[in-house]
Structure formats: C-alpha cells, structure tokens
Coordinates of C-alpha atoms in Angstrom, one line a residue:
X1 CA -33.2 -44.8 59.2
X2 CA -33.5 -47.5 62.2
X3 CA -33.1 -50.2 59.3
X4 CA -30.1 -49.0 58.3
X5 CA -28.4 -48.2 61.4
X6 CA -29.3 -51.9 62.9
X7 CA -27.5 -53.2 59.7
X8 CA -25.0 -51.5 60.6
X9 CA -24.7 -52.1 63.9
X10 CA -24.7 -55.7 63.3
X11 CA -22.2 -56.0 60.1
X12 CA -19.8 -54.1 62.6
X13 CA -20.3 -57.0 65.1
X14 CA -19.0 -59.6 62.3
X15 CA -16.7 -57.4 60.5
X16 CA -18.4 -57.0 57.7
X17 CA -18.3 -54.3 55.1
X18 CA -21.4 -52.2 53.7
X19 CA -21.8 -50.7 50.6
X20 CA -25.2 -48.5 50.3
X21 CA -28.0 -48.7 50.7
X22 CA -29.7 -46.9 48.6
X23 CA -27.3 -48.0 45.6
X24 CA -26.9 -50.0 42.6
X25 CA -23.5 -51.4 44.0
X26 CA -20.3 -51.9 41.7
X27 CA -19.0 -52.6 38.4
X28 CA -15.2 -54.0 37.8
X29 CA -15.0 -54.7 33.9
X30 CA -11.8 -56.0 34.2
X31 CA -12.4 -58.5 36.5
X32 CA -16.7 -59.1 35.8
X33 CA -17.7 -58.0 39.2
X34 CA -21.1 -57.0 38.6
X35 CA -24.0 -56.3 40.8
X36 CA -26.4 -54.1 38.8
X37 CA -29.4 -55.1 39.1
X38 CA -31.5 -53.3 36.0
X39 CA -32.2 -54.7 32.6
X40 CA -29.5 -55.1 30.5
X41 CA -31.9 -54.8 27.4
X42 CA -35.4 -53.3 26.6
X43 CA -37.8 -53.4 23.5
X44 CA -39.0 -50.2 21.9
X45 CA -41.2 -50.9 18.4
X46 CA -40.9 -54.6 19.0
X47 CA -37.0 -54.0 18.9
X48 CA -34.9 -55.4 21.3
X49 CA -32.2 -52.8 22.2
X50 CA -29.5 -52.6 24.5
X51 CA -30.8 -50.8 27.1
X52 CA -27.5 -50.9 29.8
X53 CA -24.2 -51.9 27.8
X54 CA -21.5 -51.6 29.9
X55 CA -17.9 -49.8 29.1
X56 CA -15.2 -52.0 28.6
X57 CA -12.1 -52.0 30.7
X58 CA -10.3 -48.4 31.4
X59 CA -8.5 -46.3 33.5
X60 CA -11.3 -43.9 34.9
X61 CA -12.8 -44.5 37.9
X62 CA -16.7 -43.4 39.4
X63 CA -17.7 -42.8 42.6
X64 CA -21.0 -41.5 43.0
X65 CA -23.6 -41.0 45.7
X66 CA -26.6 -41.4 43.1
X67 CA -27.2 -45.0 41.6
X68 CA -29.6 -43.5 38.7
X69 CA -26.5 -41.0 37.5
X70 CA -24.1 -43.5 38.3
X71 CA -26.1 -46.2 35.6
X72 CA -26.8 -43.2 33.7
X73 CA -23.0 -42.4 33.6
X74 CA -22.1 -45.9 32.6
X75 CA -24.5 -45.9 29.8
X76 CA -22.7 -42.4 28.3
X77 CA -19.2 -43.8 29.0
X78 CA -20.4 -47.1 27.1
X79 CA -21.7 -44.8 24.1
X80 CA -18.6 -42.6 24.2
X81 CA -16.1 -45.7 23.9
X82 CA -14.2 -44.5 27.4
X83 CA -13.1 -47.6 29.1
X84 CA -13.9 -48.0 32.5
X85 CA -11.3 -49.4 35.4
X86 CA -13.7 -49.2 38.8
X87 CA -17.8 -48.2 39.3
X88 CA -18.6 -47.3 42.8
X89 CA -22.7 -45.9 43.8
X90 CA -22.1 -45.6 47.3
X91 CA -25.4 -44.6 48.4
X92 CA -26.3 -43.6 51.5
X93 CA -23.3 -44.3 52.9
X94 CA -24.6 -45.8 56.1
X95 CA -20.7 -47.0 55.9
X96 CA -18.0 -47.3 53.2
X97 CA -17.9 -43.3 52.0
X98 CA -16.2 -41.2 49.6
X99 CA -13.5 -41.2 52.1
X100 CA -12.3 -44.9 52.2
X101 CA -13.3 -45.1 48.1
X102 CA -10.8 -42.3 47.2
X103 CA -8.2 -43.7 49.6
X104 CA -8.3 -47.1 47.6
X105 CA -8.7 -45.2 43.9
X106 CA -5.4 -43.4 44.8
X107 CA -3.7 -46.4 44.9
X108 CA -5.4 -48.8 42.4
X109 CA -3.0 -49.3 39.6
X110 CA -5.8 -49.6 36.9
X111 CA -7.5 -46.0 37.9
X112 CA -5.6 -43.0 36.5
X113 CA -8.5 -40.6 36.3
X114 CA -11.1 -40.5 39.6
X115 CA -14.6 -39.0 39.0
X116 CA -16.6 -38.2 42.1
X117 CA -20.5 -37.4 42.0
X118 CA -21.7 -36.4 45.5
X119 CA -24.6 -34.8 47.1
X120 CA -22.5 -34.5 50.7
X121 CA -20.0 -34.8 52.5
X122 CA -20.1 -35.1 56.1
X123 CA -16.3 -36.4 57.4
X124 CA -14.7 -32.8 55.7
X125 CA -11.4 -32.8 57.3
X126 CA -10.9 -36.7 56.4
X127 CA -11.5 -36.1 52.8
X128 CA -9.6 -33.3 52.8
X129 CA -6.5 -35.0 53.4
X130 CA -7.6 -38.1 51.6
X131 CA -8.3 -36.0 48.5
X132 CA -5.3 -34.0 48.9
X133 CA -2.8 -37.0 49.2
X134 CA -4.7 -39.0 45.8
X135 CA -4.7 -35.7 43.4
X136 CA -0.9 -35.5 43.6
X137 CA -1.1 -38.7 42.3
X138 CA -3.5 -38.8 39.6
X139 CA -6.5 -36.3 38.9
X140 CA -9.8 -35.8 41.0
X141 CA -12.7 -34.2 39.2
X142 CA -15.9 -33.7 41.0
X143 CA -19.9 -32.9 40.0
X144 CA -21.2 -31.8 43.4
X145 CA -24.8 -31.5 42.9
X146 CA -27.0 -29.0 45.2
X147 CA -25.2 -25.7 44.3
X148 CA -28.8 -23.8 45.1
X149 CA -31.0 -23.4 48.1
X150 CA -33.7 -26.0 45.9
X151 CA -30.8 -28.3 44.4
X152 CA -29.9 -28.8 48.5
X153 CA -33.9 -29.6 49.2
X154 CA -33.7 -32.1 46.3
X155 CA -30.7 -33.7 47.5
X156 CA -32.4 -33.8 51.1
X157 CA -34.7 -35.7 49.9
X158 CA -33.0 -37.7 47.6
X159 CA -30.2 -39.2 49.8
X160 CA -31.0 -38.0 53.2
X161 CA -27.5 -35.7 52.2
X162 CA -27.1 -32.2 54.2
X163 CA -26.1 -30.6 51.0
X164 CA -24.2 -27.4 52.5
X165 CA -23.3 -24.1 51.7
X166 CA -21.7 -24.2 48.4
X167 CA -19.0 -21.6 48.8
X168 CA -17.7 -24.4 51.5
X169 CA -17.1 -27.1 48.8
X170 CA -15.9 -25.0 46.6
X171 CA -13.2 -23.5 48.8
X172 CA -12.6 -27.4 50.4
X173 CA -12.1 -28.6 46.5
X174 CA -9.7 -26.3 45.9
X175 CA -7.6 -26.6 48.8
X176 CA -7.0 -30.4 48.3
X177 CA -6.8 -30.4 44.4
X178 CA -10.0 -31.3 43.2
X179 CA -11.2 -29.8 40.0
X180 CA -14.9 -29.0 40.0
X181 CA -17.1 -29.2 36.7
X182 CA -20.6 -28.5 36.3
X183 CA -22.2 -30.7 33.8
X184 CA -22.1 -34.3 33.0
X185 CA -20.3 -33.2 29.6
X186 CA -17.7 -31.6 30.9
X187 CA -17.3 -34.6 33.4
X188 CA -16.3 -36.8 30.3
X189 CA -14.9 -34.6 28.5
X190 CA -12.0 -33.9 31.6
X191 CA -11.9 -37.9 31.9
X192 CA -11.2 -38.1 28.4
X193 CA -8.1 -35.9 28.1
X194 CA -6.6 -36.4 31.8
X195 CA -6.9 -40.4 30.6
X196 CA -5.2 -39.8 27.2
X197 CA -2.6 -36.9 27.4
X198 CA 0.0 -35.6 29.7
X199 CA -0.1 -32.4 31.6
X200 CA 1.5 -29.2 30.1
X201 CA 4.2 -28.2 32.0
X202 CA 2.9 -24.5 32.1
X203 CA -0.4 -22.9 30.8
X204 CA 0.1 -21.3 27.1
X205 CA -1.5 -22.9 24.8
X206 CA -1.4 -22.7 20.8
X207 CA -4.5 -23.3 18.6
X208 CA -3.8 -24.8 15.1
X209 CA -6.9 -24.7 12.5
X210 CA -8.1 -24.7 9.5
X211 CA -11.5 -22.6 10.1
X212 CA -10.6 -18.8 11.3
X213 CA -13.8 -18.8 13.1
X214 CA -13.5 -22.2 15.0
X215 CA -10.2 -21.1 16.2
X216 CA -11.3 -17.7 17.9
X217 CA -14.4 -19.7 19.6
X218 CA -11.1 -22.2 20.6
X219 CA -9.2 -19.1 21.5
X220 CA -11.9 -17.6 24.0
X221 CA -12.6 -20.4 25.2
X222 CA -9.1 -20.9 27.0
X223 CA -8.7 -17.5 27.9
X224 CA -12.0 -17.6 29.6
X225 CA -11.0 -20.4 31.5
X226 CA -7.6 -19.0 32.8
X227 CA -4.7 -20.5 30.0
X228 CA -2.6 -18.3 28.1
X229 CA -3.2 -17.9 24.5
X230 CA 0.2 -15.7 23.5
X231 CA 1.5 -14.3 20.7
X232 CA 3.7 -16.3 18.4
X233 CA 7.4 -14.6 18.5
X234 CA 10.7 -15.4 18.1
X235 CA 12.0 -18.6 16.8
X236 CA 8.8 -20.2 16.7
X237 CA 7.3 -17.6 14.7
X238 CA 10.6 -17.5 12.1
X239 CA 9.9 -21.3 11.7
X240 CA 6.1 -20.4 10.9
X241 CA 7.5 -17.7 8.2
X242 CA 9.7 -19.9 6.1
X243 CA 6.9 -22.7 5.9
X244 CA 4.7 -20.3 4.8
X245 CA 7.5 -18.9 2.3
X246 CA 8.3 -21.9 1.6
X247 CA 5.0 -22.9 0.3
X248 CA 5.1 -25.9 2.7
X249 CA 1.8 -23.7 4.6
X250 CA -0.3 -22.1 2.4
X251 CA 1.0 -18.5 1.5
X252 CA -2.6 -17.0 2.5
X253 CA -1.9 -18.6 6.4
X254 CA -2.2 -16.6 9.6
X255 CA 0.7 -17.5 11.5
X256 CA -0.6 -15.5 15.1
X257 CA -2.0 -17.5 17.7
X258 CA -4.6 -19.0 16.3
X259 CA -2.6 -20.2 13.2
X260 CA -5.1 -20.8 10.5
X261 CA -3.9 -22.9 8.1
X262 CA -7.2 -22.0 6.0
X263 CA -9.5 -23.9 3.9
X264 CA -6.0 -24.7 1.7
X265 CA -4.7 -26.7 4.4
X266 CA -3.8 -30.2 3.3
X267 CA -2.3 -32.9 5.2
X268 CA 1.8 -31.7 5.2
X269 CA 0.3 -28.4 6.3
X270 CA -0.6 -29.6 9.7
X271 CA 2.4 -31.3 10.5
X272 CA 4.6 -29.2 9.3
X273 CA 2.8 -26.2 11.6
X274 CA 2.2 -29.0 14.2
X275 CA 5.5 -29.8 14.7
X276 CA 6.9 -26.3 14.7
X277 CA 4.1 -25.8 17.8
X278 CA 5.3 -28.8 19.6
X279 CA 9.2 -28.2 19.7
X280 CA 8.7 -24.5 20.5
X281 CA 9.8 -23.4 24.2
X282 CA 7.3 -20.7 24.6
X283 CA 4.3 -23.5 23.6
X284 CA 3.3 -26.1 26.6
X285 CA -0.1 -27.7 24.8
X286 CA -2.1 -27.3 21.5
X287 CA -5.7 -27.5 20.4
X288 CA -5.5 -29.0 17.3
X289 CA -9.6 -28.0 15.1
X290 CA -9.6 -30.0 11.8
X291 CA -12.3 -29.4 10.0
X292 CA -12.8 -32.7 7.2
X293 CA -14.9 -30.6 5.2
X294 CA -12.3 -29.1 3.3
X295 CA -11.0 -31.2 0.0
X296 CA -7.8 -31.5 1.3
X297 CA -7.2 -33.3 4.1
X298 CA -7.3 -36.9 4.5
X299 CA -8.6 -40.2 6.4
X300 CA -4.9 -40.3 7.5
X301 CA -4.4 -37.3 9.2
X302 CA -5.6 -38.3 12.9
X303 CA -2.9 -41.2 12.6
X304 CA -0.4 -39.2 11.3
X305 CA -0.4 -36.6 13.5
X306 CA -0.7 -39.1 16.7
X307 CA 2.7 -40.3 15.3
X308 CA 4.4 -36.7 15.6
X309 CA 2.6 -36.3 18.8
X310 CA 3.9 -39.2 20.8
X311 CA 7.5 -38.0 19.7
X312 CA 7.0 -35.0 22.0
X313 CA 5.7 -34.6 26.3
X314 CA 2.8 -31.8 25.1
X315 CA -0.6 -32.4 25.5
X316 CA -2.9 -32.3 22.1
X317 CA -6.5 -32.2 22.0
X318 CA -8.5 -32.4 19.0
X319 CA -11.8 -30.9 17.2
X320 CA -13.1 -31.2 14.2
X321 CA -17.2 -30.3 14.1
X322 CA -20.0 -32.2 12.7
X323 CA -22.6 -34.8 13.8
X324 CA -22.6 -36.4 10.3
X325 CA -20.6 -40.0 9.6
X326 CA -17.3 -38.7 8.5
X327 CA -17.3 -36.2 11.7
X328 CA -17.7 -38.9 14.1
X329 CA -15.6 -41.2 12.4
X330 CA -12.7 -38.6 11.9
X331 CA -12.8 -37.8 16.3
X332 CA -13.2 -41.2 16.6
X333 CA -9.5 -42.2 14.3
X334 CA -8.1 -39.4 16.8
X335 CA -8.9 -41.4 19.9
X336 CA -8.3 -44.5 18.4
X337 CA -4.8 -43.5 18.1
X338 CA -4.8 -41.6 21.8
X339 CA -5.9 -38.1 20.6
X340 CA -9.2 -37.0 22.6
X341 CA -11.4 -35.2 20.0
X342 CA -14.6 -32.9 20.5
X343 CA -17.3 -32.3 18.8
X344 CA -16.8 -28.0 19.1
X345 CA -14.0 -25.5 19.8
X346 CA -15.4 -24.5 23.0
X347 CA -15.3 -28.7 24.8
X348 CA -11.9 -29.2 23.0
X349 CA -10.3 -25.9 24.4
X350 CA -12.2 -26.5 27.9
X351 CA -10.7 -30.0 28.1
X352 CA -7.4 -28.5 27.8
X353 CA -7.9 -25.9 30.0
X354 CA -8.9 -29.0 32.7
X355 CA -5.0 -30.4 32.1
X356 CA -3.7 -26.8 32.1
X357 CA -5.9 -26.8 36.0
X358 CA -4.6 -30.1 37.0
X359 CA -0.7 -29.4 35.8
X360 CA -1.1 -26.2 38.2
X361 CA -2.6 -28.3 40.8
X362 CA 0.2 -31.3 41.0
X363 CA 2.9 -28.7 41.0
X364 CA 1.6 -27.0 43.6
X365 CA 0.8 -30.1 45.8
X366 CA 4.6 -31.8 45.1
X367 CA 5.6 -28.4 46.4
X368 CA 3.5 -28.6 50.0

C-alpha cells in the first residue's frame, strides 16, 4: 500500500497517468495496443495450442477490476467470435477508475456495448452520473462480484475492494441505467444481442418455433424476466389463419403465442409466419427457435431470414439447440448474417429480455 501510493504521488508530480496495479493492462485490436503479459500459446500432449487468442476488432467494450476474468473474458470472447473494440483491467485503481473509463467508453465511436466487472466502487455519486449520462447513449451491463458476506471477504482480499452491501449496488445500478447479470454467460450473451439488434420499442414479444416444447421453455423464460408474451389477436392473428388455410403454414400449426410451426415446418413456413410477426403493431421483438433436426429446413434459412429481418426496426434473436456440427454451424450462419443465436430457449429468450430492459431503460433516461 505505501508502494503504490508513492507511485502515485510521484506520477501526479509529472502528469502522468496510472493504470493498475495489480492488472494486466489493455488490449485495442483495432489499433494493436497490447500489453498482456501471459503466454500467448501453451503445450498440452506435446501439442502446441493457442493458449490466449485474442478477439478481433468489435464494438463491445471490458472494463474490469480483475486481470484473471478480464484474460479469462478475452479468451471466451475470442472462442465465441465476438469482436472486441476496447479491453480495460483496471486493477487496483490506485488512479484511472471505473469512473474516468466509462466517461471515455461513452464517447468512443468504436464501443457500442460497455461491459463492467467490478469488485467496488468507492466514488458512488461520480459514477452515478457518469453511468447515467453513458447508458442513454449506448448500454451498460455489469457483473458485480461479492453479492455474499464471503464473496465480499474474497474480494477483500483479492483487490483490497470494500465490497459493500449489495442491496446498495443494486439500487445505484438501477438508478443510472445499468443492467446487472449474474454470470459470465449471461455477460455475453447481453453483449451479443445489444451489439447486433436494435431495441424493441415496447416489451411483447412473439416466439416462432418449430418444437412446442422449446417454445414454452422460450415462453417462460421471458415472462419470468418481466416481457410480455400476449395473445395473438386481431389482424395479426387473421394473417396467421389464412397462411395456415392457405397451406403456406402447415395446417396442424399453433398459431397462439408460441406459434409452432411443428416438425412440418419448412423454409417458406418461417418467413411467411416471420414476416406476419414483424409487421404486426401489437409485436415489438421475436425469439425466433429453429430446430435443424427436422427434414425440412435448410442451410439457407439463417440468411434468408436476416434478409426479411433487416427490412424491418424489431429485434430478432435466434435458437436452435444442439452441441453437434450442424448446431454450431447453423447459430453460427445466423450471426454471420447479424442474428445472435443460442444454444437453448432459456439464453435466447433472456437475451431478449436484456434489449426489452435496456429499451425501458433509454426511454426512461431521454425522459429525465
């Protein structure tokens, strides 16, 4: 502690800046600034593997208080193909905080998503307004770790951070905007569809599948989570009806909210429901769960349905489960063509239920 408050002392005499200590410093893809200093490869069997690849140039943005999550982090970001625009471990803090990192995010033209790990917070009433000034720009979302009495020991020890009562962040977070996840999944997961897809402009939400059962999990899911899932009625359930008359849906389709295309679903039948879904007035965002397994559909459908998608303002998310190689390959043709995709019901429905949060959030903030 006397180390690091001499440094200080003296890089305020010159002028100088301090990131850290206690940190692995900063990664800028698009420019090559680079200052991690751990292996960038390692050999396990007498294979050389990549032991640190780096993501390739983004729009989200990490800030984080830990330099293991933060490497960790880049490493997941890397494997999940999301491109990254500025990497931040801040450390201890001694001087550059969360504060002065999220002033400069708000206003960095390659950031549109900011992710914040942190331990602590000491300058409240600064990020407060900081945070409440950059999330009516573009979208905060925070892992605070030390929820529990023993999380807050850990992080004592950890980072020297006076972790705090928890009810106190969670109250400050949602006063300034900030959306709060618990997991390093869901982390991602709300990068990946605040990066890729607007905001709905209200909070019901249609599910469109082909698996009955994948769309209740979907279904719960939201609800849990605070969206609307409402009945189809009206116009947009007429529309439904005379595809399904019309043979252009299969006849045996459920055309509530879910609508299950069933296992007959082909590659017309989605866009024909799809594009019913987005034109609708009482609809603001669908979660889209193909399942490949059934005969019907095709390699083409993630580009195909991007097509119809950009045509409208409504977010889409995607699912389509399985861990196999036409799975991965089928999410990854979805976010190839700007269409997040999940792996289950429950993180596709939860990422949209994140844009749903952060729609609510910049309305109210353009309103204050």
């Amino acid at each position: 502690a006397k180390l690091q408050e001499e440094l200080v002392r003296i890089a305020r005499e010159y002028g100088v800046r301090i990131i850290g200590p206690n940190c692995v410093g900063v990664v800028c893809p698009s420019t090559g600034v680079d200052t991690m200093f751990l292996p960038m490869e390692k050999e396990m069997e007498g294979e050389v593997l990549p032991s640190l690849p780096r993501p390739g140039p983004g729009s989200i943005s990490l800030i984080t208080q830990s330099g293991a999550f933060g490497v960790a982090c880049i490493d997941y970001m890397a494997g999940e193909g999301l491109g990254l625009a500025k990497f931040v471990s801040y450390g201890n803090k001694a001087d550059v905080d969360e504060v002065e990192l999220i002033e400069y995010l708000a206003e960095d033209p390659e950031t549109k998503v900011i992710l914040l790990y942190t331990e602590s917070i000491e300058r409240g009433r600064r990020f407060i307004e900081a945070a409440r000034r950059a999330a009516a720009i573009k979208p905060i979302v925070a892992l605070k770790a030390g929820r529990t009495e023993a999380g807050a020991r850990a992080a004592r020890s950890h980072t020297a951070a006076m972790a705090g009562s928890d009810e106190v962040y969670e109250a400050a977070f949602r006063q300034c905007g900030i959306i709060r996840v618990k997991s390093v999944e869901e982390l991602f997961d709300a990068a990946k569809a605040l990066s890729m897809q607007p905001v709905p402009r209200g909070d019901r939400i249609a599910v469109l599948t082909n698996g009955g059962g994948a769309g209740v999990m979907a279904v719960d899911e939201l609800e849990s989570r605070g969206a609307s899932v409402p009945r189809l009625s009206g116009e947009t359930r007429d529309r439904l009806e005379e595809l399904r008359s019309s043979g252009k849906i299969p006849p045996i389709s459920s055309i509530e909210n879910p609508v299950d295309l069933t296992g007959s679903a082909d590659d017309d039948s989605y866009l024909s429901a799809l594009s019913v879904l987005l034109e609708s007035e009482d609809i603001d965002g669908v979660v889209l769960v193909a399942l490949h397994h059934v005969p019907e559909l095709s390699s083409e459908l993630p580009r195909m349905i991007s097509e119809l998608v950009w045509s409208f303002d409504k977010p889409v998310v995607a699912c389509d489960i399985g861990q196999g190689g036409y799975g991965v390959a089928f999410r990854k043709c979805f976010e190839e063509h700007g269409i997040p995709a999940y792996p289950t019901p429950e993180r596709a429905a939860a990422a949209m239920s994140i844009l749903v949060e952060y729609g609510e959030i910049k309305r109210k903030l353009s309103r204050s």
